[in-house]
Amino acid sequence: MEQVNVESSAYARIAGLLLRFQRLFFQVKDEFIYGGYLTSLGCPAFVLSVSLLLGLAVDWPVLLIAYLVPLVVYSYNYYEELEKDVATNPERSGHLGKKVKLYPVLFGVYMSLLILLLLLFANYVFTIFVLILLSCGILYTIVFKDLTKQIPGFKGVYIAAVWALAGAFLFNFHYSVTWGVFSVLMFSFIFLRGIINVTFFDIKDVESDSARGLKTLPVLLGREKTLKFLNVLNIFSFIPLILGVYFNIIPAFGLSLLVFYFYDLYYLRKARVVNDKNLRMISYTLADAEFIIWPVVLLLGRALIGF
């Protein structure tokens, strides 16, 4: 009888440990997804993709700076928009609300680390460019978001343009690479893919954006017409990439990124039939993960195509 009690106690301890591990896992997962960490990986992925297409190495401080810039911007935006997100982003607002008092501290840590990296590793021109990107990102929340009330679709164009500037030119500014047609094509490609991403995200916010008078494309067109528009844009967004390869400006393995036509096609079709909760999850995972996978696909493409 005593042995049975000992075994039961051991099983109970193991079960307790597994339960605590499970809770910790889901807490880390929610923080990674809703805390802006996953989304912020897109910018260094752009920089790494540009370096692969140029055939030039990129240093880790540049990638870390490229990661911290959007992390600072998103942290500020999430903090300022927390109360407004309760209705349309309950999972994110519920998670972030638990650490709302820590947000000023986290924001300070991110900013301090970014400034330190700029002082240690960045040149003057690169630093100015990073500060401009930061200002553009934060000023959107403070000032420019209201322009979406007057200018239809302004939000998607503005945000996509800022991150396309970061993705296409951070490498150039740090390594003093001469601007050329390659940079223009990469900016155009990232910009068009970014509009798909931002507009898709806006679908889940239709009710709140409409109530606030924001003229995003989903508010103006509705879900069905917005998804049709994004399907068309999903095709045309690859034109800069194809032109670059055709004129030998972008290496042939860059065409490996065409697989993301099918990637976006999958989640755009899925968005037609899912409920609001699953739509938000698709936005935070599948849509955001696309850009992170770019360098992996390019490496595979380079290995298979060889030029």
Short mmCIF file of C-alpha atoms in Angstrom, two decimals:
data_model
loop_
_atom_site.label_atom_id
_atom_site.label_comp_id
_atom_site.label_asym_id
_atom_site.label_seq_id
_atom_site.Cartn_x
_atom_site.Cartn_y
_atom_site.Cartn_z
CA MET A 1 0.00 0.00 0.00
CA GLU A 2 2.84 2.36 0.86
CA GLN A 3 4.52 1.60 -2.49
CA VAL A 4 1.29 2.48 -4.34
CA ASN A 5 1.15 5.83 -2.51
CA VAL A 6 4.78 6.56 -3.42
CA GLU A 7 4.15 5.76 -7.08
CA SER A 8 0.99 7.90 -7.10
CA SER A 9 2.92 10.77 -5.56
CA ALA A 10 5.67 10.44 -8.20
CA TYR A 11 3.11 10.43 -11.02
CA ALA A 12 1.44 13.49 -9.50
CA ARG A 13 4.76 15.36 -9.39
CA ILE A 14 5.52 14.44 -13.02
CA ALA A 15 2.03 15.51 -14.08
CA GLY A 16 2.48 18.78 -12.23
CA LEU A 17 5.80 19.43 -13.93
CA LEU A 18 4.33 18.67 -17.34
CA LEU A 19 1.40 20.99 -16.67
CA ARG A 20 3.74 23.83 -15.63
CA PHE A 21 5.89 23.22 -18.70
CA GLN A 22 2.80 23.32 -20.91
CA ARG A 23 1.69 26.63 -19.37
CA LEU A 24 5.18 28.05 -19.79
CA PHE A 25 5.29 26.91 -23.41
CA PHE A 26 2.01 28.62 -24.26
CA GLN A 27 3.09 31.79 -22.42
CA VAL A 28 6.32 31.94 -24.44
CA LYS A 29 4.41 31.19 -27.66
CA ASP A 30 1.88 33.97 -26.98
CA GLU A 31 4.65 36.42 -26.12
CA PHE A 32 6.53 35.57 -29.31
CA ILE A 33 3.43 35.98 -31.47
CA TYR A 34 1.62 38.85 -29.74
CA GLY A 35 4.62 40.73 -28.38
CA GLY A 36 5.86 41.75 -31.83
CA TYR A 37 8.87 39.43 -31.83
CA LEU A 38 7.64 37.29 -34.73
CA THR A 39 6.58 40.28 -36.84
CA SER A 40 9.87 42.09 -36.23
CA LEU A 41 11.84 39.22 -37.75
CA GLY A 42 10.56 40.33 -41.16
CA CYS A 43 12.92 43.31 -41.41
CA PRO A 44 16.20 41.41 -40.82
CA ALA A 45 14.85 38.73 -43.17
CA PHE A 46 14.55 41.41 -45.88
CA VAL A 47 18.13 42.57 -45.23
CA LEU A 48 19.42 39.00 -45.30
CA SER A 49 17.51 38.33 -48.53
CA VAL A 50 19.06 41.41 -50.16
CA SER A 51 22.54 40.31 -49.09
CA LEU A 52 21.97 36.83 -50.55
CA LEU A 53 20.78 38.26 -53.87
CA LEU A 54 23.78 40.60 -53.98
CA GLY A 55 26.15 37.79 -53.04
CA LEU A 56 27.56 39.84 -50.16
CA ALA A 57 27.94 38.96 -46.48
CA VAL A 58 26.00 40.81 -43.78
CA ASP A 59 27.23 41.29 -40.20
CA TRP A 60 25.13 40.29 -37.20
CA PRO A 61 24.91 43.85 -35.74
CA VAL A 62 23.12 45.00 -38.90
CA LEU A 63 20.60 42.17 -38.61
CA LEU A 64 20.07 42.91 -34.91
CA ILE A 65 19.55 46.61 -35.64
CA ALA A 66 17.11 45.66 -38.39
CA TYR A 67 15.26 43.54 -35.82
CA LEU A 68 15.16 46.16 -33.09
CA VAL A 69 13.79 48.96 -35.32
CA PRO A 70 10.39 47.30 -35.93
CA LEU A 71 10.38 45.86 -32.40
CA VAL A 72 10.58 49.39 -30.96
CA VAL A 73 7.87 50.63 -33.34
CA TYR A 74 5.50 47.74 -32.72
CA SER A 75 6.03 47.88 -28.95
CA TYR A 76 5.08 51.54 -28.94
CA ASN A 77 2.09 50.94 -31.21
CA TYR A 78 0.78 47.99 -29.18
CA TYR A 79 1.09 49.95 -25.95
CA GLU A 80 -0.72 53.00 -27.32
CA GLU A 81 -3.45 50.96 -29.04
CA LEU A 82 -4.00 48.45 -26.22
CA GLU A 83 -7.45 49.67 -25.14
CA LYS A 84 -8.65 50.03 -28.74
CA ASP A 85 -7.53 46.47 -29.54
CA VAL A 86 -9.77 44.81 -26.94
CA ALA A 87 -12.68 44.32 -29.37
CA THR A 88 -10.77 43.33 -32.51
CA ASN A 89 -7.63 41.67 -31.08
CA PRO A 90 -8.80 40.12 -27.80
CA GLU A 91 -6.06 37.47 -27.73
CA ARG A 92 -3.28 40.02 -28.21
CA SER A 93 -4.77 42.66 -25.92
CA GLY A 94 -5.49 40.02 -23.26
CA HIS A 95 -1.89 38.82 -23.32
CA LEU A 96 -0.31 42.28 -23.46
CA GLY A 97 -2.63 43.61 -20.78
CA LYS A 98 -0.97 41.27 -18.28
CA LYS A 99 2.36 43.09 -18.70
CA VAL A 100 1.15 46.60 -19.44
CA LYS A 101 3.21 48.04 -16.57
CA LEU A 102 6.36 46.47 -18.03
CA TYR A 103 5.91 48.03 -21.46
CA PRO A 104 7.69 51.34 -20.72
CA VAL A 105 10.60 49.32 -19.31
CA LEU A 106 10.71 47.00 -22.33
CA PHE A 107 10.50 49.96 -24.69
CA GLY A 108 13.43 51.56 -22.85
CA VAL A 109 15.48 48.36 -23.04
CA TYR A 110 14.87 47.99 -26.77
CA MET A 111 15.74 51.63 -27.43
CA SER A 112 18.87 51.49 -25.26
CA LEU A 113 20.11 48.37 -27.01
CA LEU A 114 19.41 49.91 -30.42
CA ILE A 115 21.27 53.11 -29.56
CA LEU A 116 24.21 51.13 -28.18
CA LEU A 117 24.47 49.08 -31.37
CA LEU A 118 24.30 52.21 -33.51
CA LEU A 119 27.07 53.86 -31.48
CA LEU A 120 29.31 50.80 -31.66
CA PHE A 121 28.75 49.54 -35.20
CA ALA A 122 26.96 52.07 -37.41
CA ASN A 123 28.24 54.89 -39.56
CA TYR A 124 26.70 58.36 -39.48
CA VAL A 125 24.54 57.97 -42.59
CA PHE A 126 23.23 54.57 -41.52
CA THR A 127 22.33 55.96 -38.08
CA ILE A 128 20.40 58.86 -39.62
CA PHE A 129 18.49 56.44 -41.86
CA VAL A 130 17.58 54.21 -38.89
CA LEU A 131 16.35 57.23 -36.90
CA ILE A 132 14.22 58.30 -39.87
CA LEU A 133 12.68 54.83 -40.04
CA LEU A 134 11.98 54.89 -36.30
CA SER A 135 10.39 58.33 -36.57
CA CYS A 136 8.22 57.25 -39.49
CA GLY A 137 7.04 54.18 -37.58
CA ILE A 138 6.23 55.96 -34.32
CA LEU A 139 4.76 59.05 -35.98
CA TYR A 140 2.27 56.85 -37.79
CA THR A 141 0.67 55.94 -34.46
CA ILE A 142 0.80 59.53 -33.18
CA VAL A 143 0.01 61.60 -36.28
CA PHE A 144 -0.29 59.88 -39.64
CA LYS A 145 -2.92 57.28 -38.77
CA ASP A 146 -5.58 60.00 -38.92
CA LEU A 147 -4.70 60.57 -42.58
CA THR A 148 -6.37 57.23 -43.28
CA LYS A 149 -9.63 59.00 -42.42
CA GLN A 150 -9.11 61.30 -45.42
CA ILE A 151 -6.99 59.19 -47.81
CA PRO A 152 -8.39 55.76 -48.73
CA GLY A 153 -5.83 52.99 -48.33
CA PHE A 154 -3.20 55.33 -46.84
CA LYS A 155 -2.38 52.98 -43.96
CA GLY A 156 -1.37 50.04 -46.17
CA VAL A 157 0.69 52.16 -48.55
CA TYR A 158 2.47 54.04 -45.76
CA ILE A 159 3.41 51.03 -43.63
CA ALA A 160 4.45 48.93 -46.64
CA ALA A 161 6.58 51.81 -47.96
CA VAL A 162 8.40 52.30 -44.64
CA TRP A 163 9.31 48.63 -44.27
CA ALA A 164 10.22 48.37 -47.97
CA LEU A 165 12.64 51.28 -47.46
CA ALA A 166 14.13 49.45 -44.49
CA GLY A 167 14.33 46.10 -46.27
CA ALA A 168 15.74 47.42 -49.54
CA PHE A 169 18.16 50.08 -48.29
CA LEU A 170 19.44 49.24 -44.79
CA PHE A 171 22.10 47.04 -46.37
CA ASN A 172 23.06 49.79 -48.83
CA PHE A 173 23.43 52.48 -46.20
CA HIS A 174 25.53 50.37 -43.83
CA TYR A 175 27.89 48.98 -46.47
CA SER A 176 27.86 52.04 -48.75
CA VAL A 177 26.56 49.95 -51.65
CA THR A 178 25.70 52.15 -54.62
CA TRP A 179 22.01 52.48 -55.32
CA GLY A 180 20.87 51.18 -58.67
CA VAL A 181 18.08 49.41 -60.50
CA PHE A 182 18.52 46.40 -58.19
CA SER A 183 17.58 48.49 -55.15
CA VAL A 184 14.57 49.99 -56.92
CA LEU A 185 13.34 46.54 -57.97
CA MET A 186 13.79 45.14 -54.45
CA PHE A 187 11.98 48.12 -52.95
CA SER A 188 9.10 47.62 -55.40
CA PHE A 189 8.92 43.88 -54.72
CA ILE A 190 8.98 44.25 -50.92
CA PHE A 191 6.52 47.15 -51.11
CA LEU A 192 3.95 45.19 -53.11
CA ARG A 193 4.30 42.10 -50.93
CA GLY A 194 4.05 44.37 -47.89
CA ILE A 195 0.75 45.84 -49.09
CA ILE A 196 -0.66 42.31 -49.28
CA ASN A 197 0.46 41.67 -45.70
CA VAL A 198 -0.79 44.95 -44.21
CA THR A 199 -4.11 44.87 -46.06
CA PHE A 200 -4.71 41.27 -45.01
CA PHE A 201 -4.10 42.29 -41.40
CA ASP A 202 -6.67 45.07 -41.77
CA ILE A 203 -9.42 42.57 -42.59
CA LYS A 204 -9.63 41.48 -38.97
CA ASP A 205 -9.95 45.13 -37.85
CA VAL A 206 -12.83 46.11 -40.14
CA GLU A 207 -15.33 46.82 -37.35
CA SER A 208 -13.02 48.94 -35.20
CA ASP A 209 -11.46 50.77 -38.16
CA SER A 210 -14.92 51.53 -39.54
CA ALA A 211 -16.07 52.86 -36.16
CA ARG A 212 -13.00 55.13 -36.02
CA GLY A 213 -13.57 56.37 -39.56
CA LEU A 214 -10.40 54.81 -41.00
CA LYS A 215 -10.71 54.21 -44.74
CA THR A 216 -8.69 51.03 -45.05
CA LEU A 217 -9.29 48.85 -48.11
CA PRO A 218 -11.22 46.19 -46.16
CA VAL A 219 -13.51 48.89 -44.73
CA LEU A 220 -14.16 50.28 -48.21
CA LEU A 221 -14.38 46.99 -50.12
CA GLY A 222 -15.46 44.41 -47.56
CA ARG A 223 -13.75 41.08 -46.91
CA GLU A 224 -14.69 39.30 -50.14
CA LYS A 225 -13.64 42.09 -52.54
CA THR A 226 -10.48 42.77 -50.52
CA LEU A 227 -9.43 39.13 -50.81
CA LYS A 228 -10.07 39.25 -54.57
CA PHE A 229 -7.92 42.37 -54.82
CA LEU A 230 -5.13 40.69 -52.82
CA ASN A 231 -5.27 37.63 -55.07
CA VAL A 232 -4.70 39.87 -58.10
CA LEU A 233 -1.92 41.78 -56.33
CA ASN A 234 -0.36 38.45 -55.36
CA ILE A 235 0.25 37.86 -59.08
CA PHE A 236 1.41 41.36 -60.06
CA SER A 237 3.72 41.72 -57.06
CA PHE A 238 6.24 39.38 -58.70
CA ILE A 239 6.70 41.58 -61.79
CA PRO A 240 9.72 43.50 -60.32
CA LEU A 241 11.37 40.19 -59.42
CA ILE A 242 10.78 38.64 -62.83
CA LEU A 243 11.98 41.77 -64.64
CA GLY A 244 15.13 41.80 -62.51
CA VAL A 245 15.95 38.20 -63.40
CA TYR A 246 15.10 38.71 -67.08
CA PHE A 247 17.52 41.66 -67.37
CA ASN A 248 20.22 39.89 -65.27
CA ILE A 249 19.91 42.43 -62.47
CA ILE A 250 18.70 39.83 -59.97
CA PRO A 251 20.27 36.33 -59.99
CA ALA A 252 18.14 33.51 -61.37
CA PHE A 253 17.73 31.82 -57.98
CA GLY A 254 15.69 34.87 -56.96
CA LEU A 255 12.82 33.23 -58.85
CA SER A 256 12.62 30.73 -56.00
CA LEU A 257 10.58 33.41 -54.20
CA LEU A 258 7.76 32.65 -56.66
CA VAL A 259 6.75 29.83 -54.29
CA PHE A 260 5.23 32.52 -52.10
CA TYR A 261 2.53 33.06 -54.70
CA PHE A 262 1.15 29.67 -53.62
CA TYR A 263 1.89 30.42 -49.96
CA ASP A 264 -0.25 33.58 -50.05
CA LEU A 265 -2.85 31.90 -52.24
CA TYR A 266 -3.29 29.28 -49.51
CA TYR A 267 -3.97 31.66 -46.63
CA LEU A 268 -6.01 34.07 -48.77
CA ARG A 269 -8.33 31.21 -49.71
CA LYS A 270 -8.43 29.98 -46.14
CA ALA A 271 -9.43 33.47 -44.97
CA ARG A 272 -12.66 33.22 -46.99
CA VAL A 273 -14.13 30.53 -44.76
CA VAL A 274 -12.61 30.89 -41.27
CA ASN A 275 -14.17 32.69 -38.31
CA ASP A 276 -12.75 35.91 -36.85
CA LYS A 277 -10.60 34.15 -34.23
CA ASN A 278 -8.94 31.90 -36.80
CA LEU A 279 -8.52 34.86 -39.16
CA ARG A 280 -6.55 36.66 -36.46
CA MET A 281 -4.39 33.57 -35.92
CA ILE A 282 -3.69 33.30 -39.66
CA SER A 283 -2.64 36.97 -39.62
CA TYR A 284 -0.29 36.56 -36.66
CA THR A 285 1.29 33.32 -37.91
CA LEU A 286 1.03 32.45 -41.62
CA ALA A 287 0.95 36.03 -42.95
CA ASP A 288 3.75 37.27 -40.69
CA ALA A 289 5.91 34.19 -41.19
CA GLU A 290 6.18 34.66 -44.97
CA PHE A 291 9.01 37.19 -44.92
CA ILE A 292 10.97 35.21 -42.34
CA ILE A 293 11.10 32.25 -44.73
CA TRP A 294 12.46 34.30 -47.67
CA PRO A 295 16.18 33.77 -46.86
CA VAL A 296 15.64 30.02 -46.35
CA VAL A 297 13.93 29.70 -49.75
CA LEU A 298 16.65 31.79 -51.41
CA LEU A 299 19.37 29.58 -49.93
CA LEU A 300 17.57 26.48 -51.22
CA GLY A 301 17.08 28.15 -54.60
CA ARG A 302 20.75 29.06 -54.82
CA ALA A 303 21.74 25.50 -53.95
CA LEU A 304 19.41 24.03 -56.59
CA ILE A 305 19.83 26.56 -59.41
CA GLY A 306 23.43 27.47 -58.67
CA PHE A 307 23.42 31.01 -60.11
#
